[in-house]
Amino acid sequence: MDAVTRNDWTRDEIAALFDLPFDELMWHAQGVHRAHHAVGEVQLCTLLSIKTGGCPEDCGYCSQSAHADSGVKATKLMDVRAVLQRAAEARDAGSQRFCMGAAWRNPKDRDMDAIVSMIEGVREMGMETCMTLGMLTPAQAQRLADAGLDYYNHNIDTSPERYGEVITTRSFGERLETLEHVRSAGINVCCGGIVGMGETREDRVGFVHALATMPRHPESVPVNALVPVKGTVLGDMLADAPLAKIDDIEFVRTVAVARIAMPLSMVRLSAGRESMSEATQALCFMAGANSIFTGDKLLTAGNRGDSADANLFAKLGLKPMLAEEPMRVCEAAE
Ligand code: SAM
Ligand code: DTB
Ligand code: SF4
């Protein structure tokens, strides 16, 4: 690796960061952030669900699981032209990266031609591309790399110990296998998870520890706040136990610890901003979050919308990050 990133974090060290007095934790996180990232610049990414609902996986948080009763209608894979139209709109609204998500356990080989055309089309518009399609074989990962895919999102979601309580249809180990295929193909990794699923502090420690001890840190680390959806296991559990909702300061602590443990990664303040106060979001940016999803929709859930975000950026003096030529892993290594 390089001189500033460490992959040998112990759980005790991560736990000790979480335990710091809040002021000291923020001071430390800001120091790390300022040493490696442009201050006051936030990357804008836009999400599109290219294939919604009917997913065979049983992720307890997800509205798109066929096991949930969320009312989300299953659709087929979108037409390539319609996807490119949405990408052009996102680019015109100032977005730097276009992230396409499919509610699949894994893509079928018959879907790959359309997926490749989407990647090529979005790249031609000058935007970075990200896909999240579930598990990949090494050959599928290579095909996406050959098409020019910049990032693949595949989250570990929570600590290795908690994983089996949230998802039973696949294992933590299978998640890591796909991440390895993505890395080996030379695609940048986007990997993070969800906070606020009723997990313990120890689980949050384990979650950040698992990311920060990967052989290479993910280039993007999305930290989602659970969007509780009625009809999902976790949405219903939290509706019945409002006290289990994550405390705002604990959420900010998680962002700050991720920033310190993975200094060079983009830390993305992802789902859940719609119900987060502006003050909490401001603390997240101060803690080192430097990427958000724009627009008024994530995949199926709502998002704050561009005018509310423009207003918040103006209040906080934040600027959208300018698009850069995406750094490919193969060039970044060494
Ligand atoms: N099916 C693919 C997969 O699971 O890898 C990609 C799409 S999936 C919706 C992408 C990520 O969105 C999940 O790993 C999870 O971290 C996040 N997510 C899904 N539902 C969420 C919710 N209700 N609240 C917060 N994050 C959520
Ligand atoms: C990620 O970690 N968060 C995004 C992206 N990766 C694909 C997805 C958030 C989904 C929020 C719930 C929804 O829209 O259904
Ligand atoms: Fe399917 Fe992804 Fe939702 Fe899990 S998170 S149910 S894999 S769409």
GROMACS .gro file of C-alpha atoms and ligand atoms in nm:
model
  384
    1MET     CA    1   0.000   0.000   0.000
    2ASP     CA    2   0.112   0.360   0.051
    3ALA     CA    3   0.252   0.545   0.348
    4VAL     CA    4  -0.077   0.680   0.488
    5THR     CA    5  -0.313   0.383   0.470
    6ARG     CA    6  -0.297   0.103   0.724
    7ASN     CA    7  -0.460  -0.235   0.685
    8ASP     CA    8  -0.353  -0.371   1.021
    9TRP     CA    9  -0.607  -0.189   1.240
   10THR     CA   10  -0.707  -0.389   1.544
   11ARG     CA   11  -1.063  -0.395   1.671
   12ASP     CA   12  -0.939  -0.239   1.995
   13GLU     CA   13  -0.792   0.056   1.804
   14ILE     CA   14  -1.117   0.112   1.614
   15ALA     CA   15  -1.314   0.080   1.939
   16ALA     CA   16  -1.083   0.333   2.106
   17LEU     CA   17  -1.155   0.584   1.827
   18PHE     CA   18  -1.530   0.537   1.880
   19ASP     CA   19  -1.475   0.595   2.253
   20LEU     CA   20  -1.295   0.929   2.215
   21PRO     CA   21  -1.466   1.240   2.352
   22PHE     CA   22  -1.669   1.373   2.059
   23ASP     CA   23  -1.465   1.691   2.027
   24GLU     CA   24  -1.139   1.498   2.005
   25LEU     CA   25  -1.279   1.248   1.759
   26MET     CA   26  -1.393   1.532   1.532
   27TRP     CA   27  -1.055   1.707   1.564
   28HIS     CA   28  -0.874   1.389   1.466
   29ALA     CA   29  -1.112   1.315   1.175
   30GLN     CA   30  -1.081   1.669   1.042
   31GLY     CA   31  -0.702   1.651   1.054
   32VAL     CA   32  -0.705   1.331   0.849
   33HIS     CA   33  -0.962   1.473   0.610
   34ARG     CA   34  -0.775   1.799   0.550
   35ALA     CA   35  -0.448   1.616   0.489
   36HIS     CA   36  -0.590   1.414   0.200
   37HIS     CA   37  -0.902   1.581   0.060
   38ALA     CA   38  -1.007   1.919  -0.069
   39VAL     CA   39  -1.177   2.100   0.216
   40GLY     CA   40  -1.539   2.197   0.153
   41GLU     CA   41  -1.574   1.990  -0.165
   42VAL     CA   42  -1.839   1.723  -0.191
   43GLN     CA   43  -1.874   1.473  -0.472
   44LEU     CA   44  -2.222   1.447  -0.628
   45CYS     CA   45  -2.341   1.105  -0.742
   46THR     CA   46  -2.678   1.010  -0.885
   47LEU     CA   47  -2.851   0.676  -0.844
   48LEU     CA   48  -3.086   0.498  -1.081
   49SER     CA   49  -3.262   0.169  -1.023
   50ILE     CA   50  -3.224  -0.003  -1.362
   51LYS     CA   51  -3.408  -0.315  -1.243
   52THR     CA   52  -3.637  -0.279  -0.945
   53GLY     CA   53  -3.788  -0.526  -0.697
   54GLY     CA   54  -3.858  -0.900  -0.698
   55CYS     CA   55  -3.510  -0.979  -0.565
   56PRO     CA   56  -3.466  -1.337  -0.439
   57GLU     CA   57  -3.230  -1.226  -0.158
   58ASP     CA   58  -3.378  -1.170   0.190
   59CYS     CA   59  -3.182  -0.862   0.309
   60GLY     CA   60  -3.387  -0.753   0.612
   61TYR     CA   61  -3.360  -0.382   0.531
   62CYS     CA   62  -3.453  -0.390   0.164
   63SER     CA   63  -3.781  -0.284   0.004
   64GLN     CA   64  -3.684  -0.473  -0.312
   65SER     CA   65  -3.661  -0.819  -0.158
   66ALA     CA   66  -3.931  -1.059  -0.275
   67HIS     CA   67  -3.946  -1.170   0.092
   68ALA     CA   68  -4.064  -0.823   0.200
   69ASP     CA   69  -4.416  -0.686   0.180
   70SER     CA   70  -4.320  -0.331   0.092
   71GLY     CA   71  -4.547  -0.273  -0.207
   72VAL     CA   72  -4.250  -0.210  -0.442
   73LYS     CA   73  -4.348  -0.334  -0.789
   74ALA     CA   74  -4.100  -0.560  -0.969
   75THR     CA   75  -3.985  -0.434  -1.311
   76LYS     CA   76  -3.771  -0.573  -1.592
   77LEU     CA   77  -3.427  -0.436  -1.677
   78MET     CA   78  -3.468  -0.085  -1.818
   79ASP     CA   79  -3.408  -0.011  -2.180
   80VAL     CA   80  -3.054   0.121  -2.252
   81ARG     CA   81  -3.181   0.441  -2.415
   82ALA     CA   82  -3.402   0.526  -2.116
   83VAL     CA   83  -3.105   0.476  -1.883
   84LEU     CA   84  -2.885   0.704  -2.094
   85GLN     CA   85  -3.158   0.969  -2.094
   86ARG     CA   86  -3.159   0.966  -1.712
   87ALA     CA   87  -2.780   0.981  -1.708
   88ALA     CA   88  -2.783   1.288  -1.933
   89GLU     CA   89  -3.029   1.457  -1.695
   90ALA     CA   90  -2.802   1.377  -1.399
   91ARG     CA   91  -2.498   1.514  -1.582
   92ASP     CA   92  -2.686   1.833  -1.670
   93ALA     CA   93  -2.778   1.870  -1.302
   94GLY     CA   94  -2.406   1.864  -1.216
   95SER     CA   95  -2.359   1.502  -1.111
   96GLN     CA   96  -2.014   1.352  -1.138
   97ARG     CA   97  -2.095   0.985  -1.109
   98PHE     CA   98  -2.389   0.779  -1.229
   99CYS     CA   99  -2.463   0.471  -1.017
  100MET     CA  100  -2.690   0.204  -1.163
  101GLY     CA  101  -2.843  -0.055  -0.931
  102ALA     CA  102  -3.025  -0.381  -1.007
  103ALA     CA  103  -3.226  -0.591  -0.761
  104TRP     CA  104  -3.053  -0.913  -0.852
  105ARG     CA  105  -2.875  -1.186  -0.656
  106ASN     CA  106  -2.642  -1.185  -0.957
  107PRO     CA  107  -2.665  -1.074  -1.320
  108LYS     CA  108  -2.752  -1.337  -1.581
  109ASP     CA  109  -2.514  -1.364  -1.874
  110ARG     CA  110  -2.801  -1.267  -2.107
  111ASP     CA  111  -2.821  -0.926  -1.933
  112MET     CA  112  -2.457  -0.843  -1.982
  113ASP     CA  113  -2.480  -0.692  -2.334
  114ALA     CA  114  -2.730  -0.429  -2.215
  115ILE     CA  115  -2.524  -0.360  -1.902
  116VAL     CA  116  -2.211  -0.308  -2.115
  117SER     CA  117  -2.399  -0.065  -2.344
  118MET     CA  118  -2.513   0.134  -2.038
  119ILE     CA  119  -2.156   0.161  -1.907
  120GLU     CA  120  -2.019   0.266  -2.247
  121GLY     CA  121  -2.298   0.519  -2.302
  122VAL     CA  122  -2.261   0.685  -1.961
  123ARG     CA  123  -1.882   0.701  -1.996
  124GLU     CA  124  -1.919   0.871  -2.334
  125MET     CA  125  -2.112   1.147  -2.155
  126GLY     CA  126  -1.804   1.213  -1.943
  127MET     CA  127  -1.942   1.078  -1.617
  128GLU     CA  128  -1.790   0.815  -1.391
  129THR     CA  129  -1.983   0.490  -1.390
  130CYS     CA  130  -2.080   0.271  -1.097
  131MET     CA  131  -2.286  -0.049  -1.104
  132THR     CA  132  -2.432  -0.261  -0.826
  133LEU     CA  133  -2.573  -0.584  -0.961
  134GLY     CA  134  -2.517  -0.837  -0.682
  135MET     CA  135  -2.264  -1.122  -0.695
  136LEU     CA  136  -2.031  -1.146  -0.994
  137THR     CA  137  -1.825  -1.428  -1.142
  138PRO     CA  138  -1.464  -1.343  -1.232
  139ALA     CA  139  -1.563  -1.345  -1.602
  140GLN     CA  140  -1.851  -1.102  -1.544
  141ALA     CA  141  -1.625  -0.869  -1.346
  142GLN     CA  142  -1.374  -0.877  -1.631
  143ARG     CA  143  -1.645  -0.799  -1.883
  144LEU     CA  144  -1.753  -0.494  -1.681
  145ALA     CA  145  -1.389  -0.382  -1.653
  146ASP     CA  146  -1.341  -0.419  -2.028
  147ALA     CA  147  -1.649  -0.201  -2.083
  148GLY     CA  148  -1.477   0.070  -1.876
  149LEU     CA  149  -1.672   0.042  -1.549
  150ASP     CA  150  -1.510   0.274  -1.296
  151TYR     CA  151  -1.665   0.148  -0.969
  152TYR     CA  152  -1.858  -0.154  -0.845
  153ASN     CA  153  -2.071  -0.116  -0.532
  154HIS     CA  154  -2.101  -0.426  -0.317
  155ASN     CA  155  -2.158  -0.362   0.053
  156ILE     CA  156  -2.063  -0.574   0.352
  157ASP     CA  157  -2.352  -0.392   0.523
  158THR     CA  158  -2.263  -0.473   0.885
  159SER     CA  159  -2.015  -0.659   1.105
  160PRO     CA  160  -1.922  -1.015   1.007
  161GLU     CA  161  -2.089  -1.142   1.330
  162ARG     CA  162  -2.419  -0.962   1.267
  163TYR     CA  163  -2.438  -1.042   0.895
  164GLY     CA  164  -2.632  -1.369   0.933
  165GLU     CA  165  -2.903  -1.193   1.136
  166VAL     CA  166  -2.968  -0.944   0.856
  167ILE     CA  167  -2.933  -1.166   0.547
  168THR     CA  168  -2.964  -1.545   0.531
  169THR     CA  169  -2.958  -1.610   0.155
  170ARG     CA  170  -2.587  -1.534   0.115
  171SER     CA  171  -2.284  -1.519   0.341
  172PHE     CA  172  -2.036  -1.252   0.437
  173GLY     CA  173  -1.770  -1.469   0.271
  174GLU     CA  174  -1.957  -1.465  -0.060
  175ARG     CA  175  -1.964  -1.085  -0.040
  176LEU     CA  176  -1.585  -1.084   0.000
  177GLU     CA  177  -1.544  -1.322  -0.295
  178THR     CA  178  -1.724  -1.085  -0.533
  179LEU     CA  179  -1.518  -0.795  -0.399
  180GLU     CA  180  -1.205  -0.994  -0.484
  181HIS     CA  181  -1.328  -1.057  -0.838
  182VAL     CA  182  -1.398  -0.685  -0.878
  183ARG     CA  183  -1.050  -0.594  -0.748
  184SER     CA  184  -0.875  -0.853  -0.963
  185ALA     CA  185  -1.050  -0.716  -1.272
  186GLY     CA  186  -0.908  -0.369  -1.192
  187ILE     CA  187  -1.238  -0.199  -1.106
  188ASN     CA  188  -1.246   0.047  -0.815
  189VAL     CA  189  -1.438  -0.080  -0.514
  190CYS     CA  190  -1.732   0.096  -0.350
  191CYS     CA  191  -1.809  -0.089  -0.028
  192GLY     CA  192  -1.977   0.015   0.294
  193GLY     CA  193  -2.294  -0.059   0.479
  194ILE     CA  194  -2.586   0.051   0.691
  195VAL     CA  195  -2.590   0.203   1.036
  196GLY     CA  196  -2.907   0.209   1.245
  197MET     CA  197  -3.025  -0.149   1.194
  198GLY     CA  198  -3.053  -0.201   1.570
  199GLU     CA  199  -2.688  -0.309   1.583
  200THR     CA  200  -2.459  -0.258   1.883
  201ARG     CA  201  -2.155  -0.027   1.907
  202GLU     CA  202  -1.947  -0.345   1.886
  203ASP     CA  203  -2.109  -0.423   1.549
  204ARG     CA  204  -2.023  -0.075   1.422
  205VAL     CA  205  -1.666  -0.131   1.537
  206GLY     CA  206  -1.662  -0.468   1.355
  207PHE     CA  207  -1.810  -0.310   1.043
  208VAL     CA  208  -1.546  -0.034   1.014
  209HIS     CA  209  -1.273  -0.283   1.114
  210ALA     CA  210  -1.375  -0.524   0.835
  211LEU     CA  211  -1.351  -0.244   0.575
  212ALA     CA  212  -1.028  -0.093   0.709
  213THR     CA  213  -0.845  -0.428   0.714
  214MET     CA  214  -0.928  -0.521   0.355
  215PRO     CA  215  -0.609  -0.575   0.151
  216ARG     CA  216  -0.688  -0.241  -0.019
  217HIS     CA  217  -0.934   0.004   0.128
  218PRO     CA  218  -1.245   0.055  -0.085
  219GLU     CA  219  -1.205   0.375  -0.287
  220SER     CA  220  -1.564   0.468  -0.188
  221VAL     CA  221  -1.722   0.386   0.146
  222PRO     CA  222  -2.097   0.448   0.157
  223VAL     CA  223  -2.234   0.491   0.509
  224ASN     CA  224  -2.611   0.452   0.482
  225ALA     CA  225  -2.851   0.536   0.763
  226LEU     CA  226  -3.126   0.276   0.756
  227VAL     CA  227  -3.434   0.401   0.573
  228PRO     CA  228  -3.699   0.205   0.763
  229VAL     CA  229  -3.946   0.064   0.511
  230LYS     CA  230  -4.278  -0.082   0.624
  231GLY     CA  231  -4.307  -0.448   0.531
  232THR     CA  232  -3.934  -0.519   0.567
  233VAL     CA  233  -3.803  -0.709   0.869
  234LEU     CA  234  -3.592  -0.418   0.996
  235GLY     CA  235  -3.838  -0.143   0.905
  236ASP     CA  236  -4.109  -0.317   1.106
  237MET     CA  237  -3.875  -0.399   1.393
  238LEU     CA  238  -3.775  -0.033   1.428
  239ALA     CA  239  -4.135   0.088   1.397
  240ASP     CA  240  -4.216  -0.126   1.703
  241ALA     CA  241  -3.906  -0.010   1.895
  242PRO     CA  242  -3.852   0.360   1.826
  243LEU     CA  243  -3.583   0.373   2.095
  244ALA     CA  244  -3.367   0.142   1.885
  245LYS     CA  245  -3.327   0.425   1.629
  246ILE     CA  246  -2.962   0.526   1.599
  247ASP     CA  247  -2.858   0.835   1.788
  248ASP     CA  248  -2.741   1.115   1.557
  249ILE     CA  249  -2.411   1.161   1.741
  250GLU     CA  250  -2.338   0.789   1.719
  251PHE     CA  251  -2.400   0.807   1.344
  252VAL     CA  252  -2.154   1.099   1.313
  253ARG     CA  253  -1.902   0.903   1.519
  254THR     CA  254  -1.925   0.616   1.269
  255VAL     CA  255  -1.854   0.855   0.981
  256ALA     CA  256  -1.558   1.007   1.170
  257VAL     CA  257  -1.406   0.668   1.255
  258ALA     CA  258  -1.443   0.554   0.891
  259ARG     CA  259  -1.264   0.872   0.780
  260ILE     CA  260  -0.976   0.818   1.023
  261ALA     CA  261  -0.938   0.446   0.949
  262MET     CA  262  -0.955   0.492   0.568
  263PRO     CA  263  -0.788   0.829   0.505
  264LEU     CA  264  -0.783   0.821   0.124
  265SER     CA  265  -1.132   0.680   0.063
  266MET     CA  266  -1.431   0.889  -0.034
  267VAL     CA  267  -1.676   0.852   0.255
  268ARG     CA  268  -2.029   0.880   0.123
  269LEU     CA  269  -2.315   1.006   0.333
  270SER     CA  270  -2.564   0.785   0.151
  271ALA     CA  271  -2.921   0.677   0.227
  272GLY     CA  272  -3.118   0.835   0.508
  273ARG     CA  273  -3.040   1.204   0.455
  274GLU     CA  274  -3.407   1.282   0.394
  275SER     CA  275  -3.490   1.231   0.760
  276MET     CA  276  -3.158   1.364   0.894
  277SER     CA  277  -3.141   1.717   1.029
  278GLU     CA  278  -2.922   1.969   0.849
  279ALA     CA  279  -2.715   1.999   1.168
  280THR     CA  280  -2.641   1.625   1.169
  281GLN     CA  281  -2.548   1.634   0.801
  282ALA     CA  282  -2.319   1.931   0.868
  283LEU     CA  283  -2.147   1.729   1.143
  284CYS     CA  284  -2.106   1.438   0.900
  285PHE     CA  285  -1.933   1.668   0.648
  286MET     CA  286  -1.713   1.803   0.928
  287ALA     CA  287  -1.634   1.442   1.026
  288GLY     CA  288  -1.503   1.375   0.676
  289ALA     CA  289  -1.798   1.268   0.461
  290ASN     CA  290  -1.729   1.406   0.114
  291SER     CA  291  -1.980   1.247  -0.119
  292ILE     CA  292  -2.360   1.239  -0.140
  293PHE     CA  293  -2.639   1.112  -0.362
  294THR     CA  294  -2.825   1.390  -0.538
  295GLY     CA  295  -3.185   1.412  -0.659
  296ASP     CA  296  -3.515   1.329  -0.495
  297LYS     CA  297  -3.491   0.950  -0.523
  298LEU     CA  298  -3.235   0.688  -0.426
  299LEU     CA  299  -3.330   0.346  -0.569
  300THR     CA  300  -3.682   0.320  -0.429
  301ALA     CA  301  -3.663   0.553  -0.127
  302GLY     CA  302  -3.686   0.930  -0.126
  303ASN     CA  303  -3.386   1.163  -0.111
  304ARG     CA  304  -3.371   1.533  -0.015
  305GLY     CA  305  -3.377   1.676  -0.367
  306ASP     CA  306  -3.140   1.916  -0.542
  307SER     CA  307  -3.286   2.245  -0.425
  308ALA     CA  308  -3.274   2.146  -0.056
  309ASP     CA  309  -2.915   2.031  -0.106
  310ALA     CA  310  -2.816   2.351  -0.292
  311ASN     CA  311  -2.960   2.545  -0.001
  312LEU     CA  312  -2.765   2.337   0.251
  313PHE     CA  313  -2.442   2.371   0.050
  314ALA     CA  314  -2.490   2.750   0.041
  315LYS     CA  315  -2.548   2.760   0.417
  316LEU     CA  316  -2.240   2.550   0.486
  317GLY     CA  317  -2.017   2.699   0.214
  318LEU     CA  318  -1.972   2.360   0.046
  319LYS     CA  319  -1.897   2.321  -0.325
  320PRO     CA  320  -1.964   2.031  -0.561
  321MET     CA  321  -1.640   1.853  -0.645
  322LEU     CA  322  -1.533   1.896  -1.005
  323ALA     CA  323  -1.521   1.582  -1.216
  324GLU     CA  324  -1.178   1.427  -1.242
  325GLU     CA  325  -1.050   1.160  -1.474
  326PRO     CA  326  -1.138   0.841  -1.280
  327MET     CA  327  -0.835   0.678  -1.124
  328ARG     CA  328  -0.824   0.310  -1.219
  329VAL     CA  329  -0.697   0.063  -0.963
  330CYS     CA  330  -0.429  -0.072  -1.197
  331GLU     CA  331  -0.283   0.279  -1.231
  332ALA     CA  332  -0.324   0.352  -0.861
  333ALA     CA  333  -0.132   0.045  -0.749
  334GLU     CA  334   0.242   0.084  -0.689
  335SAM     N1  335  -2.871  -0.595  -0.518
  335SAM     C1  336  -2.745  -0.538  -0.506
  335SAM     C2  337  -2.677  -0.573  -0.377
  335SAM     O1  338  -2.742  -0.591  -0.276
  335SAM     O2  339  -2.555  -0.579  -0.378
  335SAM     C3  340  -2.745  -0.388  -0.522
  335SAM     C4  341  -2.854  -0.300  -0.470
  335SAM     S1  342  -2.866  -0.282  -0.295
  335SAM     C5  343  -3.018  -0.195  -0.285
  335SAM     C6  344  -2.738  -0.170  -0.249
  335SAM     C7  345  -2.725  -0.131  -0.105
  335SAM     O3  346  -2.824  -0.038  -0.067
  335SAM     C8  347  -2.737  -0.239   0.001
  335SAM     O4  348  -2.620  -0.314   0.015
  335SAM     C9  349  -2.764  -0.156   0.127
  335SAM     O5  350  -2.643  -0.122   0.191
  335SAM    C10  351  -2.832  -0.031   0.072
  335SAM     N2  352  -2.973  -0.026   0.114
  335SAM    C11  353  -3.074  -0.100   0.065
  335SAM     N3  354  -3.190  -0.072   0.129
  335SAM    C12  355  -3.161   0.022   0.222
  335SAM    C13  356  -3.238   0.091   0.321
  335SAM     N4  357  -3.369   0.067   0.338
  335SAM     N5  358  -3.176   0.181   0.399
  335SAM    C14  359  -3.044   0.206   0.383
  335SAM     N6  360  -2.966   0.143   0.292
  335SAM    C15  361  -3.023   0.052   0.212
  336DTB     C1  362  -2.532   0.226  -0.121
  336DTB     O1  363  -2.456   0.189  -0.029
  336DTB     N1  364  -2.638   0.303  -0.104
  336DTB     C2  365  -2.711   0.319  -0.229
  336DTB     C3  366  -2.613   0.256  -0.331
  336DTB     N2  367  -2.515   0.193  -0.248
  336DTB     C4  368  -2.662   0.165  -0.434
  336DTB     C5  369  -2.846   0.259  -0.225
  336DTB     C6  370  -2.931   0.315  -0.112
  336DTB     C7  371  -3.064   0.251  -0.122
  336DTB     C8  372  -3.160   0.312  -0.027
  336DTB     C9  373  -3.291   0.244  -0.025
  336DTB    C10  374  -3.370   0.251  -0.151
  336DTB     O2  375  -3.365   0.349  -0.227
  336DTB     O3  376  -3.446   0.157  -0.175
  337SF4    FE1  377  -3.170  -0.771  -0.338
  337SF4    FE2  378  -2.973  -0.594  -0.308
  337SF4    FE3  379  -3.214  -0.555  -0.191
  337SF4    FE4  380  -3.056  -0.746  -0.100
  337SF4     S1  381  -3.011  -0.527  -0.100
  337SF4     S2  382  -3.276  -0.766  -0.141
  337SF4     S3  383  -2.959  -0.817  -0.289
  337SF4     S4  384  -3.170  -0.559  -0.409
   0.00000   0.00000   0.00000
